[in-house]
């Protein structure tokens, strides 16, 4: 089971810098993603501004 809790997995932990996901068993890579293109910088900037706006309103990630 992979636990992808953004309140946990988006943070880095000492001694575990490249493994933010917590699993009970090792993960196996099945195939490589080829041809993926990152979103344009303008879109990333808009998303960051929106997140900052929400944070200013006191709205944060949901913690189920």
mmCIF file of N, CA and C in Angstrom:
data_model
loop_
_atom_site.group_PDB
_atom_site.id
_atom_site.type_symbol
_atom_site.label_atom_id
_atom_site.label_comp_id
_atom_site.label_asym_id
_atom_site.label_seq_id
_atom_site.Cartn_x
_atom_site.Cartn_y
_atom_site.Cartn_z
ATOM 1 N N UNK A 1 0.836 -1.180 0.000
ATOM 2 C CA UNK A 1 0.000 0.000 0.000
ATOM 3 C C UNK A 1 0.881 1.243 0.000
ATOM 4 N N UNK A 2 0.554 2.203 -0.847
ATOM 5 C CA UNK A 2 1.278 3.469 -0.884
ATOM 6 C C UNK A 2 0.407 4.516 -0.215
ATOM 7 N N UNK A 3 0.952 5.169 0.765
ATOM 8 C CA UNK A 3 0.216 6.231 1.434
ATOM 9 C C UNK A 3 0.708 7.553 0.877
ATOM 10 N N UNK A 4 -0.152 8.258 0.160
ATOM 11 C CA UNK A 4 0.215 9.537 -0.432
ATOM 12 C C UNK A 4 -0.574 10.645 0.243
ATOM 13 N N UNK A 5 -0.211 10.948 1.451
ATOM 14 C CA UNK A 5 -0.839 12.024 2.205
ATOM 15 C C UNK A 5 -0.027 13.284 1.947
ATOM 16 N N UNK A 6 -0.605 14.306 1.276
ATOM 17 C CA UNK A 6 0.181 15.495 0.953
ATOM 18 C C UNK A 6 0.735 16.197 2.181
ATOM 19 N N UNK A 7 0.123 15.997 3.336
ATOM 20 C CA UNK A 7 0.655 16.608 4.547
ATOM 21 C C UNK A 7 1.895 15.870 5.046
ATOM 22 N N UNK A 8 2.152 14.692 4.509
ATOM 23 C CA UNK A 8 3.323 13.904 4.900
ATOM 24 C C UNK A 8 4.290 13.761 3.735
ATOM 25 N N UNK A 9 3.780 13.368 2.582
ATOM 26 C CA UNK A 9 4.665 12.985 1.486
ATOM 27 C C UNK A 9 5.288 14.152 0.749
ATOM 28 N N UNK A 10 4.759 15.358 0.899
ATOM 29 C CA UNK A 10 5.367 16.497 0.230
ATOM 30 C C UNK A 10 6.484 17.108 1.058
ATOM 31 N N UNK A 11 6.781 16.502 2.182
ATOM 32 C CA UNK A 11 7.864 16.980 3.034
ATOM 33 C C UNK A 11 9.046 16.017 2.913
ATOM 34 N N UNK A 12 10.221 16.524 3.170
ATOM 35 C CA UNK A 12 11.421 15.685 3.166
ATOM 36 C C UNK A 12 11.784 15.369 4.616
ATOM 37 N N UNK A 13 12.321 14.202 4.817
ATOM 38 C CA UNK A 13 12.660 13.773 6.154
ATOM 39 C C UNK A 13 14.158 13.517 6.251
ATOM 40 N N UNK A 14 14.795 13.903 7.365
ATOM 41 C CA UNK A 14 16.219 13.636 7.535
ATOM 42 C C UNK A 14 16.504 12.140 7.403
ATOM 43 N N UNK A 15 17.548 11.802 6.670
ATOM 44 C CA UNK A 15 17.915 10.409 6.490
ATOM 45 C C UNK A 15 17.100 9.708 5.426
ATOM 46 N N UNK A 16 16.145 10.389 4.819
ATOM 47 C CA UNK A 16 15.292 9.794 3.797
ATOM 48 C C UNK A 16 14.989 10.857 2.731
ATOM 49 N N UNK A 17 16.040 11.479 2.159
ATOM 50 C CA UNK A 17 15.820 12.647 1.301
ATOM 51 C C UNK A 17 15.127 12.361 -0.021
ATOM 52 N N UNK A 18 15.223 11.155 -0.545
ATOM 53 C CA UNK A 18 14.644 10.896 -1.866
ATOM 54 C C UNK A 18 13.461 9.947 -1.812
ATOM 55 N N UNK A 19 12.982 9.606 -0.629
ATOM 56 C CA UNK A 19 11.863 8.676 -0.502
ATOM 57 C C UNK A 19 10.747 9.300 0.335
ATOM 58 N N UNK A 20 10.007 10.279 -0.203
ATOM 59 C CA UNK A 20 8.972 10.889 0.595
ATOM 60 C C UNK A 20 7.745 9.997 0.767
ATOM 61 N N UNK A 21 7.560 9.000 -0.112
ATOM 62 C CA UNK A 21 6.408 8.108 0.022
ATOM 63 C C UNK A 21 6.708 7.044 1.069
ATOM 64 N N UNK A 22 5.714 6.728 1.857
ATOM 65 C CA UNK A 22 5.877 5.698 2.880
ATOM 66 C C UNK A 22 5.165 4.441 2.405
ATOM 67 N N UNK A 23 5.862 3.334 2.367
ATOM 68 C CA UNK A 23 5.269 2.075 1.941
ATOM 69 C C UNK A 23 5.618 0.991 2.947
ATOM 70 N N UNK A 24 4.786 -0.043 2.965
ATOM 71 C CA UNK A 24 5.085 -1.177 3.833
ATOM 72 C C UNK A 24 6.032 -2.145 3.136
ATOM 73 N N UNK A 25 6.082 -2.102 1.803
ATOM 74 C CA UNK A 25 6.952 -2.967 1.010
ATOM 75 C C UNK A 25 7.699 -2.116 -0.017
ATOM 76 N N UNK A 26 8.851 -2.588 -0.507
ATOM 77 C CA UNK A 26 9.565 -1.839 -1.547
ATOM 78 C C UNK A 26 8.714 -1.703 -2.810
ATOM 79 N N UNK A 27 8.879 -0.595 -3.514
ATOM 80 C CA UNK A 27 8.169 -0.388 -4.774
ATOM 81 C C UNK A 27 8.981 -0.969 -5.921
ATOM 82 N N UNK A 28 8.288 -1.444 -6.937
ATOM 83 C CA UNK A 28 8.950 -1.972 -8.131
ATOM 84 C C UNK A 28 8.595 -1.056 -9.299
ATOM 85 N N UNK A 29 9.609 -0.588 -10.021
ATOM 86 C CA UNK A 29 9.382 0.260 -11.190
ATOM 87 C C UNK A 29 8.926 -0.635 -12.332
ATOM 88 N N UNK A 30 7.761 -0.325 -12.908
ATOM 89 C CA UNK A 30 7.202 -1.157 -13.972
ATOM 90 C C UNK A 30 7.586 -0.668 -15.361
ATOM 91 N N UNK A 31 7.616 0.639 -15.547
ATOM 92 C CA UNK A 31 8.047 1.164 -16.835
ATOM 93 C C UNK A 31 8.370 2.639 -16.693
ATOM 94 N N UNK A 32 9.139 3.144 -17.621
ATOM 95 C CA UNK A 32 9.557 4.539 -17.612
ATOM 96 C C UNK A 32 8.564 5.374 -18.417
ATOM 97 N N UNK A 33 8.237 6.538 -17.886
ATOM 98 C CA UNK A 33 7.353 7.453 -18.612
ATOM 99 C C UNK A 33 8.207 8.205 -19.621
ATOM 100 N N UNK A 34 7.831 8.096 -20.888
ATOM 101 C CA UNK A 34 8.592 8.743 -21.957
ATOM 102 C C UNK A 34 7.704 9.798 -22.611
ATOM 103 N N UNK A 35 8.264 10.945 -22.895
ATOM 104 C CA UNK A 35 7.532 11.988 -23.594
ATOM 105 C C UNK A 35 6.743 12.923 -22.695
ATOM 106 N N UNK A 36 6.910 12.794 -21.378
ATOM 107 C CA UNK A 36 6.200 13.695 -20.472
ATOM 108 C C UNK A 36 6.835 15.069 -20.544
ATOM 109 N N UNK A 37 6.011 16.084 -20.626
ATOM 110 C CA UNK A 37 6.504 17.456 -20.617
ATOM 111 C C UNK A 37 5.932 18.165 -19.401
ATOM 112 N N UNK A 38 6.773 18.889 -18.687
ATOM 113 C CA UNK A 38 6.272 19.610 -17.514
ATOM 114 C C UNK A 38 5.330 20.732 -17.943
ATOM 115 N N UNK A 39 4.478 21.177 -17.024
ATOM 116 C CA UNK A 39 3.584 22.279 -17.374
ATOM 117 C C UNK A 39 4.389 23.550 -17.638
ATOM 118 N N UNK A 40 3.851 24.455 -18.443
ATOM 119 C CA UNK A 40 4.559 25.702 -18.726
ATOM 120 C C UNK A 40 4.794 26.501 -17.437
ATOM 121 N N UNK A 41 5.896 27.230 -17.365
ATOM 122 C CA UNK A 41 6.189 28.018 -16.159
ATOM 123 C C UNK A 41 5.056 28.964 -15.766
ATOM 124 N N UNK A 42 4.350 29.535 -16.739
ATOM 125 C CA UNK A 42 3.251 30.454 -16.415
ATOM 126 C C UNK A 42 2.143 29.725 -15.655
ATOM 127 N N UNK A 43 1.863 28.488 -16.022
ATOM 128 C CA UNK A 43 0.833 27.713 -15.330
ATOM 129 C C UNK A 43 1.274 27.391 -13.902
ATOM 130 N N UNK A 44 2.537 27.015 -13.751
ATOM 131 C CA UNK A 44 3.066 26.711 -12.420
ATOM 132 C C UNK A 44 2.972 27.954 -11.538
ATOM 133 N N UNK A 45 3.309 29.106 -12.102
ATOM 134 C CA UNK A 45 3.235 30.351 -11.339
ATOM 135 C C UNK A 45 1.801 30.651 -10.912
ATOM 136 N N UNK A 46 0.832 30.454 -11.813
ATOM 137 C CA UNK A 46 -0.579 30.687 -11.464
ATOM 138 C C UNK A 46 -1.016 29.751 -10.335
ATOM 139 N N UNK A 47 -0.590 28.491 -10.407
ATOM 140 C CA UNK A 47 -0.942 27.537 -9.348
ATOM 141 C C UNK A 47 -0.350 27.963 -8.008
ATOM 142 N N UNK A 48 0.909 28.402 -8.036
ATOM 143 C CA UNK A 48 1.550 28.847 -6.789
ATOM 144 C C UNK A 48 0.842 30.071 -6.213
ATOM 145 N N UNK A 49 0.456 30.996 -7.088
ATOM 146 C CA UNK A 49 -0.264 32.185 -6.628
ATOM 147 C C UNK A 49 -1.609 31.800 -6.022
ATOM 148 N N UNK A 50 -2.284 30.838 -6.639
ATOM 149 C CA UNK A 50 -3.583 30.396 -6.121
ATOM 150 C C UNK A 50 -3.427 29.725 -4.756
ATOM 151 N N UNK A 51 -2.404 28.902 -4.609
ATOM 152 C CA UNK A 51 -2.156 28.251 -3.318
ATOM 153 C C UNK A 51 -1.851 29.303 -2.255
ATOM 154 N N UNK A 52 -1.059 30.320 -2.614
ATOM 155 C CA UNK A 52 -0.748 31.392 -1.666
ATOM 156 C C UNK A 52 -2.014 32.163 -1.293
ATOM 157 N N UNK A 53 -2.891 32.393 -2.271
ATOM 158 C CA UNK A 53 -4.154 33.082 -2.010
ATOM 159 C C UNK A 53 -5.017 32.270 -1.043
ATOM 160 N N UNK A 54 -5.101 30.964 -1.270
ATOM 161 C CA UNK A 54 -5.875 30.104 -0.374
ATOM 162 C C UNK A 54 -5.281 30.098 1.028
ATOM 163 N N UNK A 55 -3.955 30.042 1.112
ATOM 164 C CA UNK A 55 -3.300 30.057 2.422
ATOM 165 C C UNK A 55 -3.606 31.367 3.148
ATOM 166 N N UNK A 56 -3.645 32.478 2.395
ATOM 167 C CA UNK A 56 -3.986 33.767 2.984
ATOM 168 C C UNK A 56 -5.405 33.799 3.534
ATOM 169 N N UNK A 57 -6.278 32.989 2.967
ATOM 170 C CA UNK A 57 -7.659 32.887 3.442
ATOM 171 C C UNK A 57 -7.805 31.850 4.559
ATOM 172 N N UNK A 58 -6.688 31.195 4.905
ATOM 173 C CA UNK A 58 -6.721 30.180 5.956
ATOM 174 C C UNK A 58 -7.120 28.807 5.467
ATOM 175 N N UNK A 59 -7.118 28.607 4.142
ATOM 176 C CA UNK A 59 -7.492 27.312 3.570
ATOM 177 C C UNK A 59 -6.219 26.530 3.279
ATOM 178 N N UNK A 60 -6.096 25.351 3.870
ATOM 179 C CA UNK A 60 -4.917 24.519 3.652
ATOM 180 C C UNK A 60 -5.348 23.159 3.124
ATOM 181 N N UNK A 61 -4.377 22.301 2.867
ATOM 182 C CA UNK A 61 -4.665 20.951 2.377
ATOM 183 C C UNK A 61 -5.563 20.225 3.366
ATOM 184 N N UNK A 62 -6.486 19.449 2.827
ATOM 185 C CA UNK A 62 -7.376 18.668 3.691
ATOM 186 C C UNK A 62 -6.593 17.554 4.369
ATOM 187 N N UNK A 63 -6.878 17.323 5.613
ATOM 188 C CA UNK A 63 -6.236 16.255 6.372
ATOM 189 C C UNK A 63 -7.324 15.282 6.793
ATOM 190 N N UNK A 64 -7.531 14.252 5.965
ATOM 191 C CA UNK A 64 -8.616 13.291 6.237
ATOM 192 C C UNK A 64 -8.306 12.440 7.430
#
